[in-house]
Structures are given as structure tokens and as C-alpha cells.
Coordinates of C-alpha atoms in Angstrom, one line a residue:
M1 CA 0.0 0.0 0.0
S2 CA 1.2 3.4 -0.9
R3 CA -1.3 5.7 0.8
I4 CA -4.5 5.5 2.8
R5 CA -6.7 8.6 3.4
I6 CA -10.2 9.6 4.4
V7 CA -11.9 11.0 1.3
G8 CA -13.2 14.5 1.6
E9 CA -11.1 15.7 4.4
G10 CA -7.7 14.2 3.5
T11 CA -6.6 12.7 6.8
M12 CA -3.7 10.3 6.1
I13 CA -3.9 7.0 8.0
E14 CA -1.0 4.6 8.8
P15 CA -1.9 0.9 8.6
E16 CA -1.0 -1.6 11.2
I17 CA 0.2 -5.1 10.3
Y18 CA -0.6 -8.0 12.7
N19 CA 0.6 -11.6 12.8
K20 CA 3.5 -11.1 10.3
L21 CA 6.4 -13.3 11.2
Y22 CA 9.7 -12.3 9.7
W23 CA 10.5 -15.9 8.6
S24 CA 7.1 -16.7 7.3
S25 CA 5.6 -16.2 3.8
V26 CA 2.2 -15.5 5.4
P27 CA 1.6 -11.8 4.8
G28 CA -0.2 -11.1 8.0
I29 CA -3.3 -9.0 8.5
V30 CA -3.5 -5.3 7.5
Y31 CA -5.6 -3.2 9.9
I32 CA -6.7 0.4 9.1
P33 CA -7.4 2.2 12.3
L34 CA -9.9 5.1 11.7
P35 CA -9.8 7.9 14.3
K36 CA -13.2 8.2 15.9
D37 CA -13.1 12.0 15.8
R38 CA -12.7 11.9 12.0
L39 CA -15.7 9.6 11.3
D40 CA -18.7 11.1 9.6
K41 CA -22.0 10.4 11.4
D42 CA -23.5 8.9 8.2
L43 CA -20.8 7.5 6.0
T44 CA -17.0 7.6 5.9
V45 CA -15.2 6.7 2.7
V46 CA -11.6 5.5 2.8
A47 CA -9.3 5.6 -0.2
V48 CA -6.5 3.1 -0.5
L49 CA -3.8 3.7 -3.1
L50 CA -2.1 0.4 -4.0
D51 CA 1.5 -0.1 -5.2
G52 CA 0.2 -2.6 -7.8
P53 CA -2.5 -5.3 -8.4
I54 CA -3.9 -7.1 -5.4
D55 CA -2.3 -10.5 -4.9
L56 CA -4.4 -12.6 -2.5
Y57 CA -2.6 -15.0 -0.3
R58 CA -3.6 -18.6 -0.9
E59 CA -2.3 -21.7 1.0
K60 CA -3.0 -25.3 0.3
V61 CA -4.0 -26.9 3.6
G62 CA -3.9 -30.7 4.1
A63 CA -3.8 -33.3 6.7
I64 CA -0.7 -33.7 9.0
E65 CA 1.0 -36.9 8.0
S66 CA 3.6 -37.1 10.7
N67 CA 3.9 -35.6 14.2
L68 CA 7.6 -36.4 14.8

């Protein structure tokens, strides 16, 4: 992600990444914290400018064959 902002007022938001282990290929969870004082009472629109196309993480999950 390149930039995240609230549309209309322009507040820039810094995302938080959870569960990303440095040694793992699992990308983790990206959380966008929206400040309560910046929320509109009816609708808040958030614009996310991406660096490129979205690449969804997919993992083949199977049965554990050995517990050694």
C-alpha cells in the first residue's frame, strides 16, 4: 500500500500489520485504524492507493502426515 486517506477531508492513515512473522511467507493482517473523531456520522469513505495489483494469499492446507 502506498497511501490511505479519508476521502473529503484528506486525513492520512498509517496501517498496522498484525501476525506477520519475519521468517514466514504468510503476509499477516493489515488493519486500518480510523480515528473516531474523523468519522462522519452517516458514512466515511476510505481511499487506498495500492502499489500494484492485489495478490491474494492462498495456501494449500492438508492433513498432518507425521507428528515427529
